[in-house]
mmCIF file of C-alpha atoms and ligand atoms in Angstrom:
data_model
loop_
_atom_site.group_PDB
_atom_site.id
_atom_site.type_symbol
_atom_site.label_atom_id
_atom_site.label_comp_id
_atom_site.label_asym_id
_atom_site.label_seq_id
_atom_site.Cartn_x
_atom_site.Cartn_y
_atom_site.Cartn_z
ATOM 1 C CA MET Z 1 1.675 35.372 2.507
ATOM 2 C CA GLU Z 2 -1.326 33.117 3.323
ATOM 3 C CA LYS Z 3 -3.914 32.716 0.871
ATOM 4 C CA THR Z 4 -7.454 30.431 0.473
ATOM 5 C CA ILE Z 5 -8.240 29.574 -2.965
ATOM 6 C CA THR Z 6 -11.483 27.790 -3.804
ATOM 7 C CA VAL Z 7 -11.293 24.796 -6.409
ATOM 8 C CA ILE Z 8 -13.407 23.974 -9.137
ATOM 9 C CA ARG Z 9 -12.068 20.902 -10.581
ATOM 10 C CA GLY Z 10 -15.562 20.551 -12.630
ATOM 11 C CA ASP Z 11 -15.768 18.018 -15.331
ATOM 12 C CA GLY Z 12 -14.184 16.614 -18.512
ATOM 13 C CA ILE Z 13 -10.640 16.923 -18.192
ATOM 14 C CA GLY Z 14 -10.871 19.791 -15.499
ATOM 15 C CA PRO Z 15 -9.958 17.505 -12.203
ATOM 16 C CA GLU Z 16 -6.556 16.446 -14.215
ATOM 17 C CA ILE Z 17 -5.923 19.767 -15.143
ATOM 18 C CA VAL Z 18 -6.371 21.634 -12.298
ATOM 19 C CA ASN Z 19 -4.466 18.811 -10.071
ATOM 20 C CA GLU Z 20 -1.374 19.388 -12.162
ATOM 21 C CA ALA Z 21 -2.072 23.682 -11.382
ATOM 22 C CA ILE Z 22 -1.811 22.588 -7.336
ATOM 23 C CA LYS Z 23 0.999 20.780 -7.761
ATOM 24 C CA VAL Z 24 2.331 23.610 -9.227
ATOM 25 C CA MET Z 25 1.006 26.183 -6.876
ATOM 26 C CA ASP Z 26 2.401 23.690 -3.812
ATOM 27 C CA LYS Z 27 6.155 24.375 -4.901
ATOM 28 C CA VAL Z 28 5.858 27.936 -5.529
ATOM 29 C CA ALA Z 29 4.439 28.115 -1.707
ATOM 30 C CA GLU Z 30 7.108 25.655 -0.325
ATOM 31 C CA LYS Z 31 9.861 27.756 -2.386
ATOM 32 C CA PHE Z 32 8.167 31.041 -1.408
ATOM 33 C CA GLY Z 33 6.863 30.788 1.807
ATOM 34 C CA HIS Z 34 3.552 31.112 1.184
ATOM 35 C CA THR Z 35 0.818 29.059 2.978
ATOM 36 C CA PHE Z 36 -2.098 28.228 -0.191
ATOM 37 C CA HIS Z 37 -5.289 26.880 1.343
ATOM 38 C CA TYR Z 38 -7.695 25.024 -0.625
ATOM 39 C CA GLN Z 39 -11.675 24.954 -0.477
ATOM 40 C CA ASP Z 40 -13.247 22.226 -3.449
ATOM 41 C CA ILE Z 41 -16.582 23.117 -4.410
ATOM 42 C CA LEU Z 42 -18.973 21.449 -6.878
ATOM 43 C CA ALA Z 43 -20.280 23.176 -10.107
ATOM 44 C CA GLY Z 44 -21.542 22.290 -13.493
ATOM 45 C CA GLY Z 45 -22.002 18.878 -14.572
ATOM 46 C CA CYS Z 46 -21.039 16.832 -11.809
ATOM 47 C CA SER Z 47 -22.831 19.430 -9.206
ATOM 48 C CA ILE Z 48 -25.989 18.317 -11.695
ATOM 49 C CA ASP Z 49 -25.181 14.814 -10.997
ATOM 50 C CA ALA Z 50 -24.467 15.493 -7.464
ATOM 51 C CA TYR Z 51 -27.302 18.076 -5.983
ATOM 52 C CA GLY Z 52 -29.836 18.780 -9.186
ATOM 53 C CA ARG Z 53 -28.480 21.627 -9.804
ATOM 54 C CA SER Z 54 -25.306 23.213 -11.538
ATOM 55 C CA LEU Z 55 -24.117 25.197 -8.209
ATOM 56 C CA THR Z 56 -25.552 25.297 -4.550
ATOM 57 C CA ASP Z 57 -25.544 28.158 -2.588
ATOM 58 C CA GLU Z 58 -23.378 27.192 -0.507
ATOM 59 C CA ALA Z 59 -20.979 26.361 -3.555
ATOM 60 C CA LEU Z 60 -21.478 29.767 -4.671
ATOM 61 C CA GLN Z 61 -20.715 31.568 -0.759
ATOM 62 C CA LYS Z 62 -17.539 29.436 -1.066
ATOM 63 C CA CYS Z 63 -16.410 31.967 -4.344
ATOM 64 C CA LEU Z 64 -17.439 34.980 -1.845
ATOM 65 C CA ASP Z 65 -15.337 33.712 0.820
ATOM 66 C CA CYS Z 66 -12.111 32.975 -0.418
ATOM 67 C CA ASP Z 67 -9.077 35.105 -2.110
ATOM 68 C CA SER Z 68 -9.653 33.846 -5.227
ATOM 69 C CA VAL Z 69 -11.534 31.033 -7.548
ATOM 70 C CA LEU Z 70 -9.006 28.370 -9.660
ATOM 71 C CA LEU Z 71 -11.568 26.260 -12.270
ATOM 72 C CA GLY Z 72 -10.879 23.715 -14.796
ATOM 73 C CA ALA Z 73 -13.577 23.280 -17.167
ATOM 74 C CA VAL Z 74 -17.318 22.539 -16.642
ATOM 75 C CA GLY Z 75 -19.848 20.787 -18.851
ATOM 76 C CA GLY Z 76 -20.095 18.222 -21.732
ATOM 77 C CA PRO Z 77 -22.923 16.320 -23.494
ATOM 78 C CA LYS Z 78 -23.773 14.171 -20.711
ATOM 79 C CA TRP Z 79 -25.706 17.316 -20.167
ATOM 80 C CA ASP Z 80 -27.004 18.836 -23.175
ATOM 81 C CA GLY Z 81 -30.735 18.180 -22.299
ATOM 82 C CA VAL Z 82 -31.166 19.452 -19.298
ATOM 83 C CA ALA Z 83 -32.871 22.731 -18.430
ATOM 84 C CA LYS Z 84 -31.569 26.074 -19.440
ATOM 85 C CA GLU Z 85 -31.662 26.860 -15.622
ATOM 86 C CA ILE Z 86 -29.533 24.404 -14.743
ATOM 87 C CA ARG Z 87 -26.955 24.031 -17.311
ATOM 88 C CA PRO Z 88 -23.357 23.576 -15.988
ATOM 89 C CA GLU Z 89 -23.001 26.531 -18.078
ATOM 90 C CA ALA Z 90 -24.973 29.216 -16.204
ATOM 91 C CA ALA Z 91 -22.697 27.644 -12.900
ATOM 92 C CA LEU Z 92 -19.975 29.807 -14.833
ATOM 93 C CA LEU Z 93 -22.445 32.964 -15.537
ATOM 94 C CA SER Z 94 -23.870 32.733 -11.635
ATOM 95 C CA ILE Z 95 -20.445 32.876 -10.254
ATOM 96 C CA ARG Z 96 -19.132 35.651 -12.818
ATOM 97 C CA SER Z 97 -22.051 37.741 -12.276
ATOM 98 C CA ALA Z 98 -22.247 37.310 -8.205
ATOM 99 C CA MET Z 99 -18.541 37.623 -7.869
ATOM 100 C CA GLY Z 100 -19.150 40.882 -10.258
ATOM 101 C CA LEU Z 101 -15.940 40.145 -12.523
ATOM 102 C CA TYR Z 102 -16.784 42.376 -15.319
ATOM 103 C CA ALA Z 103 -13.090 42.329 -16.857
ATOM 104 C CA ASN Z 104 -12.294 39.282 -18.594
ATOM 105 C CA LEU Z 105 -8.550 39.266 -19.488
ATOM 106 C CA ARG Z 106 -7.582 36.706 -22.152
ATOM 107 C CA PRO Z 107 -3.910 37.045 -23.312
ATOM 108 C CA ALA Z 108 -3.311 35.437 -26.569
ATOM 109 C CA LYS Z 109 0.662 34.532 -27.067
ATOM 110 C CA LEU Z 110 2.289 32.494 -29.404
ATOM 111 C CA PHE Z 111 4.919 31.069 -27.509
ATOM 112 C CA PRO Z 112 8.198 30.527 -30.017
ATOM 113 C CA GLN Z 113 8.701 27.082 -29.369
ATOM 114 C CA LEU Z 114 5.155 26.473 -31.143
ATOM 115 C CA ALA Z 115 5.096 28.813 -33.792
ATOM 116 C CA ASP Z 116 4.670 25.711 -36.512
ATOM 117 C CA ALA Z 117 1.109 24.418 -34.919
ATOM 118 C CA SER Z 118 -0.637 28.180 -35.669
ATOM 119 C CA PRO Z 119 -2.407 27.808 -38.530
ATOM 120 C CA LEU Z 120 -1.456 30.641 -39.969
ATOM 121 C CA ARG Z 121 1.054 31.065 -42.585
ATOM 122 C CA PRO Z 122 4.372 31.138 -41.034
ATOM 123 C CA GLU Z 123 5.279 34.851 -42.774
ATOM 124 C CA ILE Z 124 2.488 36.194 -40.641
ATOM 125 C CA VAL Z 125 3.644 34.252 -37.540
ATOM 126 C CA ALA Z 126 6.797 35.516 -37.635
ATOM 127 C CA GLN Z 127 5.714 39.197 -36.535
ATOM 128 C CA GLY Z 128 4.685 37.649 -33.725
ATOM 129 C CA ILE Z 129 1.235 37.546 -31.790
ATOM 130 C CA ASP Z 130 1.021 38.924 -28.299
ATOM 131 C CA LEU Z 131 -2.357 39.998 -27.496
ATOM 132 C CA MET Z 132 -4.572 40.699 -24.299
ATOM 133 C CA MET Z 133 -8.651 40.823 -25.210
ATOM 134 C CA VAL Z 134 -10.369 42.070 -22.630
ATOM 135 C CA ARG Z 135 -13.789 41.043 -22.482
ATOM 136 C CA GLU Z 136 -16.652 42.737 -20.435
ATOM 137 C CA LEU Z 137 -17.806 39.690 -18.825
ATOM 138 C CA ILE Z 138 -21.325 40.668 -16.845
ATOM 139 C CA GLY Z 139 -23.373 42.100 -19.210
ATOM 140 C CA GLY Z 140 -24.355 42.435 -22.473
ATOM 141 C CA ALA Z 141 -26.682 39.857 -24.251
ATOM 142 C CA TYR Z 142 -25.368 37.000 -21.952
ATOM 143 C CA PHE Z 143 -27.275 39.268 -18.926
ATOM 144 C CA GLY Z 144 -30.012 40.670 -20.872
ATOM 145 C CA GLU Z 145 -33.905 39.539 -21.152
ATOM 146 C CA HIS Z 146 -33.892 35.846 -22.708
ATOM 147 C CA LYS Z 147 -37.290 34.490 -23.866
ATOM 148 C CA THR Z 148 -39.063 32.344 -26.154
ATOM 149 C CA VAL Z 149 -42.628 33.272 -26.754
ATOM 150 C CA GLU Z 150 -45.012 32.393 -29.063
ATOM 151 C CA GLU Z 151 -46.038 35.367 -31.443
ATOM 152 C CA ASN Z 152 -48.636 34.985 -34.548
ATOM 153 C CA GLY Z 153 -48.907 31.238 -34.438
ATOM 154 C CA GLU Z 154 -45.020 30.280 -34.362
ATOM 155 C CA LEU Z 155 -42.544 30.905 -31.689
ATOM 156 C CA VAL Z 156 -40.034 34.071 -31.607
ATOM 157 C CA ALA Z 157 -36.724 34.226 -29.096
ATOM 158 C CA HIS Z 158 -35.532 37.366 -28.229
ATOM 159 C CA ASP Z 159 -32.137 37.785 -26.278
ATOM 160 C CA ASP Z 160 -31.589 41.502 -25.045
ATOM 161 C CA MET Z 161 -28.282 43.205 -25.313
ATOM 162 C CA THR Z 162 -28.183 45.998 -23.176
ATOM 163 C CA TYR Z 163 -25.009 47.744 -21.622
ATOM 164 C CA ALA Z 164 -25.490 51.099 -19.169
ATOM 165 C CA GLU Z 165 -22.916 53.702 -19.511
ATOM 166 C CA HIS Z 166 -21.510 52.413 -15.902
ATOM 167 C CA GLU Z 167 -20.813 48.848 -17.146
ATOM 168 C CA ILE Z 168 -18.965 50.311 -20.076
ATOM 169 C CA THR Z 169 -16.645 52.996 -18.638
ATOM 170 C CA ARG Z 170 -15.328 50.135 -15.726
ATOM 171 C CA VAL Z 171 -14.228 47.748 -18.246
ATOM 172 C CA GLY Z 172 -12.965 50.640 -20.293
ATOM 173 C CA LYS Z 173 -10.711 51.704 -17.119
ATOM 174 C CA VAL Z 174 -9.043 48.462 -17.426
ATOM 175 C CA ALA Z 175 -8.717 47.992 -20.759
ATOM 176 C CA PHE Z 176 -6.949 51.461 -20.728
ATOM 177 C CA GLU Z 177 -4.705 50.887 -17.588
ATOM 178 C CA THR Z 178 -3.914 47.508 -19.210
ATOM 179 C CA ALA Z 179 -3.008 48.826 -22.403
ATOM 180 C CA ARG Z 180 -0.619 51.127 -21.241
ATOM 181 C CA LYS Z 181 1.200 48.691 -18.818
ATOM 182 C CA ARG Z 182 1.630 46.586 -22.041
ATOM 183 C CA GLY Z 183 2.785 48.340 -25.879
ATOM 184 C CA GLY Z 184 0.038 51.373 -25.503
ATOM 185 C CA LYS Z 185 -1.987 50.450 -27.857
ATOM 186 C CA LEU Z 186 -6.162 50.152 -27.758
ATOM 187 C CA HIS Z 187 -8.277 48.550 -29.662
ATOM 188 C CA SER Z 188 -12.262 48.986 -29.035
ATOM 189 C CA VAL Z 189 -14.707 46.294 -31.167
ATOM 190 C CA ASP Z 190 -17.838 47.851 -31.362
ATOM 191 C CA LYS Z 191 -20.633 47.037 -34.007
ATOM 192 C CA ALA Z 192 -21.210 50.911 -34.441
ATOM 193 C CA ASN Z 193 -23.051 51.093 -37.631
ATOM 194 C CA VAL Z 194 -25.936 48.927 -36.707
ATOM 195 C CA LEU Z 195 -26.252 48.058 -32.886
ATOM 196 C CA ASP Z 196 -27.261 51.073 -29.653
ATOM 197 C CA SER Z 197 -25.364 49.285 -27.046
ATOM 198 C CA SER Z 198 -21.719 49.725 -29.315
ATOM 199 C CA ARG Z 199 -22.803 53.441 -30.504
ATOM 200 C CA LEU Z 200 -22.964 54.189 -26.350
ATOM 201 C CA TRP Z 201 -20.026 51.431 -25.875
ATOM 202 C CA ARG Z 202 -18.074 53.769 -28.648
ATOM 203 C CA LYS Z 203 -19.061 57.038 -27.249
ATOM 204 C CA THR Z 204 -18.517 55.879 -23.724
ATOM 205 C CA MET Z 205 -14.998 54.858 -24.723
ATOM 206 C CA HIS Z 206 -14.140 58.081 -26.630
ATOM 207 C CA ALA Z 207 -14.782 59.837 -23.388
ATOM 208 C CA LEU Z 208 -12.199 57.625 -21.471
ATOM 209 C CA ALA Z 209 -9.671 57.852 -24.617
ATOM 210 C CA GLU Z 210 -9.565 61.424 -23.138
ATOM 211 C CA GLN Z 211 -7.801 60.798 -19.948
ATOM 212 C CA TYR Z 212 -5.117 58.241 -21.513
ATOM 213 C CA PRO Z 213 -3.737 60.687 -24.093
ATOM 214 C CA ASP Z 214 -0.657 58.575 -23.784
ATOM 215 C CA VAL Z 215 -2.719 55.461 -25.081
ATOM 216 C CA ASN Z 216 -2.866 55.163 -28.453
ATOM 217 C CA TYR Z 217 -6.735 54.510 -29.108
ATOM 218 C CA GLN Z 218 -8.456 52.979 -32.353
ATOM 219 C CA ASP Z 219 -12.108 51.831 -32.881
ATOM 220 C CA ILE Z 220 -12.418 48.860 -34.970
ATOM 221 C CA LEU Z 221 -15.723 47.361 -35.985
ATOM 222 C CA VAL Z 222 -16.454 43.613 -34.866
ATOM 223 C CA ASP Z 223 -16.477 41.646 -38.191
ATOM 224 C CA ASN Z 224 -13.201 43.883 -39.742
ATOM 225 C CA THR Z 225 -11.638 43.111 -36.649
ATOM 226 C CA ALA Z 226 -11.749 38.950 -37.351
ATOM 227 C CA MET Z 227 -10.437 39.269 -40.083
ATOM 228 C CA GLN Z 228 -7.291 41.560 -39.503
ATOM 229 C CA LEU Z 229 -6.940 38.877 -36.903
ATOM 230 C CA VAL Z 230 -5.648 36.198 -38.870
ATOM 231 C CA ARG Z 231 -4.636 38.797 -41.880
ATOM 232 C CA ASN Z 232 -2.257 40.994 -39.248
ATOM 233 C CA PRO Z 233 -2.394 39.346 -36.014
ATOM 234 C CA SER Z 234 0.711 41.553 -34.557
ATOM 235 C CA GLN Z 235 -0.865 44.681 -35.425
ATOM 236 C CA PHE Z 236 -3.288 43.985 -31.987
ATOM 237 C CA ASP Z 237 -1.894 45.241 -28.603
ATOM 238 C CA THR Z 238 -4.772 45.045 -26.128
ATOM 239 C CA VAL Z 239 -8.406 44.906 -27.208
ATOM 240 C CA VAL Z 240 -11.208 45.574 -25.690
ATOM 241 C CA THR Z 241 -14.323 44.740 -26.821
ATOM 242 C CA GLU Z 242 -18.440 43.545 -25.445
ATOM 243 C CA ASN Z 243 -19.234 40.090 -24.142
ATOM 244 C CA LEU Z 244 -20.712 38.378 -26.748
ATOM 245 C CA PHE Z 245 -18.045 39.868 -29.607
ATOM 246 C CA GLY Z 246 -15.332 39.146 -26.440
ATOM 247 C CA ASP Z 247 -16.441 35.541 -26.721
ATOM 248 C CA ILE Z 248 -16.240 34.328 -30.147
ATOM 249 C CA LEU Z 249 -12.714 36.811 -30.557
ATOM 250 C CA SER Z 250 -10.833 35.498 -27.660
ATOM 251 C CA ASP Z 251 -11.442 32.351 -29.476
ATOM 252 C CA GLU Z 252 -10.481 33.185 -32.961
ATOM 253 C CA SER Z 253 -7.497 34.924 -31.070
ATOM 254 C CA SER Z 254 -6.836 32.060 -28.960
ATOM 255 C CA MET Z 255 -6.410 29.597 -32.288
ATOM 256 C CA ILE Z 256 -4.357 31.605 -34.151
ATOM 257 C CA THR Z 257 -1.405 31.251 -31.934
ATOM 258 C CA GLY Z 258 -2.119 27.214 -32.581
ATOM 259 C CA SER Z 259 -2.298 26.120 -28.724
ATOM 260 C CA ILE Z 260 -5.309 26.918 -27.354
ATOM 261 C CA GLY Z 261 -4.495 24.367 -24.448
ATOM 262 C CA MET Z 262 -2.075 26.592 -23.430
ATOM 263 C CA MET Z 263 -4.027 29.896 -22.714
ATOM 264 C CA ALA Z 264 -5.006 31.438 -19.429
ATOM 265 C CA SER Z 265 -7.583 33.846 -18.637
ATOM 266 C CA ALA Z 266 -8.209 35.962 -15.183
ATOM 267 C CA SER Z 267 -11.875 37.390 -14.396
ATOM 268 C CA LEU Z 268 -11.501 40.322 -12.285
ATOM 269 C CA GLY Z 269 -13.917 42.514 -10.535
ATOM 270 C CA ASP Z 270 -13.477 45.644 -8.292
ATOM 271 C CA GLY Z 271 -11.649 44.610 -5.650
ATOM 272 C CA THR Z 272 -8.218 41.834 -5.400
ATOM 273 C CA ARG Z 273 -10.645 38.561 -6.232
ATOM 274 C CA GLY Z 274 -10.863 36.921 -8.882
ATOM 275 C CA MET Z 275 -11.569 33.731 -10.866
ATOM 276 C CA TYR Z 276 -8.925 31.867 -12.912
ATOM 277 C CA GLU Z 277 -9.397 29.586 -15.560
ATOM 278 C CA PRO Z 278 -7.884 28.141 -19.373
ATOM 279 C CA ILE Z 279 -9.732 29.263 -21.769
ATOM 280 C CA HIS Z 280 -10.812 25.716 -23.372
ATOM 281 C CA GLY Z 281 -13.077 23.413 -22.522
ATOM 282 C CA SER Z 282 -13.225 20.501 -20.639
ATOM 283 C CA ALA Z 283 -12.547 18.553 -23.806
ATOM 284 C CA PRO Z 284 -15.147 15.049 -22.481
ATOM 285 C CA ASP Z 285 -13.883 13.355 -25.389
ATOM 286 C CA ILE Z 286 -9.851 12.556 -23.842
ATOM 287 C CA ALA Z 287 -11.357 13.085 -19.895
ATOM 288 C CA GLY Z 288 -9.712 10.626 -17.551
ATOM 289 C CA MET Z 289 -7.098 9.664 -20.237
ATOM 290 C CA ASN Z 290 -3.936 11.215 -18.941
ATOM 291 C CA ILE Z 291 -2.882 12.875 -21.847
ATOM 292 C CA ALA Z 292 -4.674 16.992 -21.717
ATOM 293 C CA ASN Z 293 -2.553 19.896 -21.800
ATOM 294 C CA PRO Z 294 -2.474 21.291 -18.284
ATOM 295 C CA LEU Z 295 -0.226 24.329 -19.159
ATOM 296 C CA GLY Z 296 -3.398 26.792 -19.707
ATOM 297 C CA THR Z 297 -4.730 25.842 -16.116
ATOM 298 C CA ILE Z 298 -0.939 26.654 -14.459
ATOM 299 C CA LEU Z 299 -0.812 29.447 -16.586
ATOM 300 C CA SER Z 300 -3.681 30.750 -14.966
ATOM 301 C CA ALA Z 301 -2.933 29.881 -11.525
ATOM 302 C CA ALA Z 302 0.176 32.284 -12.718
ATOM 303 C CA MET Z 303 -2.032 35.341 -13.381
ATOM 304 C CA MET Z 304 -4.043 34.462 -10.172
ATOM 305 C CA MET Z 305 -0.663 35.042 -8.245
ATOM 306 C CA ARG Z 306 0.191 38.121 -10.579
ATOM 307 C CA TYR Z 307 -3.182 39.909 -10.445
ATOM 308 C CA SER Z 308 -4.989 38.802 -7.055
ATOM 309 C CA PHE Z 309 -2.346 37.766 -4.424
ATOM 310 C CA ASP Z 310 0.688 40.764 -5.705
ATOM 311 C CA MET Z 311 2.898 37.613 -6.025
ATOM 312 C CA ALA Z 312 4.989 39.290 -9.462
ATOM 313 C CA ALA Z 313 8.242 37.046 -9.181
ATOM 314 C CA GLU Z 314 6.056 33.780 -8.424
ATOM 315 C CA ALA Z 315 4.095 34.551 -11.552
ATOM 316 C CA ASP Z 316 6.983 35.075 -13.438
ATOM 317 C CA ALA Z 317 8.882 31.682 -11.617
ATOM 318 C CA VAL Z 318 6.098 29.711 -13.303
ATOM 319 C CA GLU Z 319 5.905 31.336 -16.526
ATOM 320 C CA LYS Z 320 9.892 30.855 -17.326
ATOM 321 C CA ALA Z 321 9.414 27.105 -15.462
ATOM 322 C CA VAL Z 322 6.909 26.446 -18.718
ATOM 323 C CA ASN Z 323 9.262 28.173 -20.975
ATOM 324 C CA ASP Z 324 11.744 25.839 -20.201
ATOM 325 C CA VAL Z 325 9.834 22.982 -19.940
ATOM 326 C CA LEU Z 326 8.884 23.878 -23.502
ATOM 327 C CA ASP Z 327 12.734 24.689 -24.494
ATOM 328 C CA ALA Z 328 13.170 21.291 -23.324
ATOM 329 C CA GLY Z 329 11.119 19.515 -26.133
ATOM 330 C CA TYR Z 330 8.491 18.179 -23.812
ATOM 331 C CA ARG Z 331 4.476 18.145 -25.533
ATOM 332 C CA THR Z 332 1.421 17.582 -24.586
ATOM 333 C CA ALA Z 333 -0.082 15.131 -27.102
ATOM 334 C CA ASP Z 334 -1.915 18.281 -28.260
ATOM 335 C CA ILE Z 335 1.075 20.308 -29.139
ATOM 336 C CA MET Z 336 3.151 17.751 -30.119
ATOM 337 C CA SER Z 337 5.656 17.423 -33.512
ATOM 338 C CA ASP Z 338 8.211 15.859 -34.786
ATOM 339 C CA GLY Z 339 11.970 15.860 -32.559
ATOM 340 C CA HIS Z 340 9.834 16.252 -29.412
ATOM 341 C CA THR Z 341 9.363 13.964 -26.441
ATOM 342 C CA ARG Z 342 5.734 13.308 -25.639
ATOM 343 C CA VAL Z 343 4.607 13.612 -22.232
ATOM 344 C CA SER Z 344 1.173 12.647 -20.047
ATOM 345 C CA CYS Z 345 -0.723 15.321 -18.172
ATOM 346 C CA SER Z 346 0.729 14.485 -14.709
ATOM 347 C CA GLU Z 347 4.480 14.271 -16.057
ATOM 348 C CA MET Z 348 3.383 17.969 -17.508
ATOM 349 C CA GLY Z 349 2.697 19.258 -13.972
ATOM 350 C CA ASP Z 350 6.230 17.114 -12.522
ATOM 351 C CA LEU Z 351 8.238 18.472 -15.239
ATOM 352 C CA VAL Z 352 6.840 22.496 -14.585
ATOM 353 C CA ALA Z 353 7.055 21.867 -11.027
ATOM 354 C CA ALA Z 354 10.620 20.530 -10.795
ATOM 355 C CA ARG Z 355 11.281 24.108 -12.276
ATOM 356 C CA ILE Z 356 10.077 26.327 -9.767
HETATM 357 C C1 IPM F 1 -16.162 31.174 -22.357
HETATM 358 C C2 IPM F 1 -17.181 30.024 -22.595
HETATM 359 C C3 IPM F 1 -18.418 30.310 -21.561
HETATM 360 C C4 IPM F 1 -18.641 31.935 -22.515
HETATM 361 C C5 IPM F 1 -19.715 29.308 -22.166
HETATM 362 C C6 IPM F 1 -18.892 28.190 -21.245
HETATM 363 C C7 IPM F 1 -20.594 29.916 -21.124
HETATM 364 O O1 IPM F 1 -17.319 29.801 -23.810
HETATM 365 O O2 IPM F 1 -15.747 31.146 -21.153
HETATM 366 O O3 IPM F 1 -15.652 32.017 -23.185
HETATM 367 O O4 IPM F 1 -19.534 31.882 -23.230
HETATM 368 O O5 IPM F 1 -18.526 33.142 -21.637
HETATM 369 MG MG1 MG F 2 -16.151 31.281 -24.872
#
């Protein structure tokens, strides 16, 4: 197969980790007889430096004219002072919205080889952590009206949180389908005891649940979810929630696995085209030092093969290679522990590529 991938190396460690993912993708292409074409665009801080804004129209167009987007990371303290419209994060939100990527899949899986890196007690970790967070990505407070106005002599800030039924239904379907293919269990997270948007969320999910009688469905409040994730994470299989709750809970669920540097994500819409990125940030403090963990990006490339390119065997090969490298005892600094071999970012990419 021939595929065109728009590549956003971005800021901080972004370029280093993306290079390793491309190294692995090239090896997959060679082994499985595919051709991957890469088209680079600037987005985030590097684009602000070059063009005065975090995303140009030409760059956005390349995200729309491709088979999928691979992203490293954007942002950093250097651009903290810029106007909100041109912030690095604004690029990310524009791409998500323009590409119609309403479903963000964030697997949080404990790699048994890294179990001691989890901050949870061993007896909790021993039950296993393997959950899929499905986060709504282009609605809610992120995309409602934002304004700061003067009222009665003081500043008042508004962030409107809105959901329409169709926005809930479409991500709900992805969640039910995902649950069906996994453990058959779905928790829908909301704050229906307080928020109208959550009450509509719950009502809409209940209507969908009737169409998926084979899925074991449960509502759960967001505060309770935050608590249950550290108390007993093994109870979760697939979890669906709105944008802001999903942002928060997906950081929590990846952290309890102990290795946020390993976590991948996929953002999908109606077609097959998606955007794929590790869930960690740009880590400016270690940028350019060749010590970052590229595995989250490499595993994101595997998700691209699985979800957008229908290349299941190729994705399996990448995931197995990562597993084999961990079994062989190789660790980047963030997951290093006694008795293992510390390797650099580029060495980790070489080790994975060699096992494809
Ligand atoms: C994420 C990030 C982004 C988000 C930021 C960088 C805008 O935290 O992908 O989780 O909040 O969605
Ligand atoms: Mg986040």
